[in-house]
């Protein structure tokens, strides 16, 4: 289907050269919001997106369709050592097309730390409030009714209540949600207020142009200014170039390609002047405990996340905190978790409709010496992430496993299962010592990430950051970075809403640079 203002591999038959006011690389949480705001001001905006343009009619509620269509590396992206699985969007709307719709404002404590430790000025809760309010209105971000929670979320809620742990009801960016549970595969009813359904439409309606299946190779700089952006058009069937090139000559360039591909793009463009591009990349590394019940849980149905607990978010200056949420249990996603094979694997999957999944997301980047990971380039110029698991994170994994097992049992499970290479079964609190004695770290148990942050940190010190407090590149005044890669640490909550608000806030500064 041809869409007004949208160009794809199906419609591009010869090389393209175009001038514009602002060219934005990436159409996710940062790029889409920024594009809509700039186009509404009358600026000529071009958006370049590596993935395809897909909407509800393309989503058949199967993982075999969704992962190749909507995810980086077909859902198989991982750290270089394959220890951490990384779920990241690759399509128009980016992660907002496949995330689980959970929305938080940034914790004041995180923003305060960025100010005092990294010199980030002018970005406190008071400054961001009107921008949060604007995106909350546009995306219909509201509390999800607790009574509509699925059984998986009830395990968290009831378990936490039994243990006396604090919980909160989550807010979601949905409108007319059918509570299907297929958020991670693209909303089949168009209820998710993703960027495709909202800000991308706003941008196109205001005259923006969107190129899809267009992989940006490099920013071309001359005399400390970006003069062009060079890209190649991809054949969506092979994910290889079809030989057609796109070259955009903008007055202002914006990198909004995410916390892995964005730093890689700057590295390919030789725009790392201080060795900090790709450094301090954070993941909210998540570990998992599976609960086995005597009753049906059907954790694939219903809103993926309704409750969370931040009981262990602050564990002291030298301990990594973590927060607890639920994860949906769909066949392929669930089958990637066990570290067993053969008969034991078959037994695990046979319990599919009777298992819950609770995850603990570790807040990396806060304890002294925690540098997170580093984005580098492979031989072919593609991104790869090195993420060493240091002792403080190993300790947090141990504590999180114990907390998740306690929570799962308190929520009514007959057995809590770890995801170790040799899984542990915890049937009573007396068995928790087994988790204390177990190994933790790379390849010892499941570790995953759906939140990628950092790699192009903002800050006042040019020696330790990539962009300033207005998200402008320190050395290239007409280049901005507007996405989660500018976070100096992990956020400590699901990051999508803060990226929306950050982009909304940045629009004035970017517009003035044109």
Short mmCIF file of C-alpha atoms in Angstrom, two decimals, residues 23-32 34 47-51 72 77 88-91 93-95 214-217 219 229 253-266 268 375 382-383 452-454 456 479-486 499:
data_model
loop_
_atom_site.label_atom_id
_atom_site.label_comp_id
_atom_site.label_asym_id
_atom_site.label_seq_id
_atom_site.Cartn_x
_atom_site.Cartn_y
_atom_site.Cartn_z
CA UNK A 23 17.03 14.93 8.66
CA UNK A 24 16.28 12.46 11.47
CA UNK A 25 17.81 8.99 11.46
CA UNK A 26 15.36 6.69 13.25
CA UNK A 27 11.59 6.75 13.69
CA UNK A 28 11.26 5.42 17.24
CA UNK A 29 10.40 7.11 20.51
CA UNK A 30 12.85 9.98 19.99
CA UNK A 31 12.83 10.44 16.24
CA UNK A 32 9.07 10.30 15.73
CA UNK A 34 10.86 15.20 17.32
CA UNK A 47 13.04 10.69 8.41
CA UNK A 48 15.26 7.74 7.49
CA UNK A 49 14.27 4.32 8.87
CA UNK A 50 16.08 1.02 8.30
CA UNK A 51 13.01 -1.12 8.93
CA UNK A 72 16.75 -6.21 15.21
CA UNK A 77 20.44 -9.63 18.85
CA UNK A 88 15.06 -4.19 20.16
CA UNK A 89 12.72 -2.90 17.48
CA UNK A 90 13.63 -2.51 13.80
CA UNK A 91 10.69 -0.96 11.99
CA UNK A 93 8.10 3.24 15.31
CA UNK A 94 11.12 1.29 16.54
CA UNK A 95 10.69 -0.16 20.00
CA UNK A 214 16.80 2.79 4.20
CA UNK A 215 19.98 1.99 6.11
CA UNK A 216 22.13 4.99 6.93
CA UNK A 217 25.80 4.34 6.37
CA UNK A 219 27.09 11.23 8.41
CA UNK A 229 23.74 11.76 5.21
CA UNK A 253 21.07 16.30 11.37
CA UNK A 254 19.62 14.21 14.20
CA UNK A 255 20.72 10.76 15.29
CA UNK A 256 17.75 8.95 16.86
CA UNK A 257 18.80 5.42 15.92
CA UNK A 258 18.86 3.96 19.44
CA UNK A 259 21.51 3.10 21.98
CA UNK A 260 23.30 0.48 19.86
CA UNK A 261 22.85 1.48 16.22
CA UNK A 262 23.21 5.19 17.00
CA UNK A 263 26.71 5.00 18.51
CA UNK A 264 27.70 2.62 15.69
CA UNK A 265 26.59 5.22 13.14
CA UNK A 266 28.70 7.91 14.79
CA UNK A 268 31.29 4.72 11.16
CA UNK A 375 29.32 -0.48 21.45
CA UNK A 382 27.81 -3.24 11.99
CA UNK A 383 27.29 -2.75 15.70
CA UNK A 452 18.94 -0.08 25.80
CA UNK A 453 20.33 3.23 27.03
CA UNK A 454 23.55 5.23 26.95
CA UNK A 456 26.18 8.88 23.57
CA UNK A 479 24.26 17.42 14.88
CA UNK A 480 21.94 16.38 17.71
CA UNK A 481 21.35 13.01 19.38
CA UNK A 482 17.75 12.57 20.54
CA UNK A 483 17.04 9.14 21.99
CA UNK A 484 17.85 6.99 25.02
CA UNK A 485 21.53 6.82 24.09
CA UNK A 486 22.05 10.22 25.76
CA UNK A 499 12.45 9.46 25.60
#
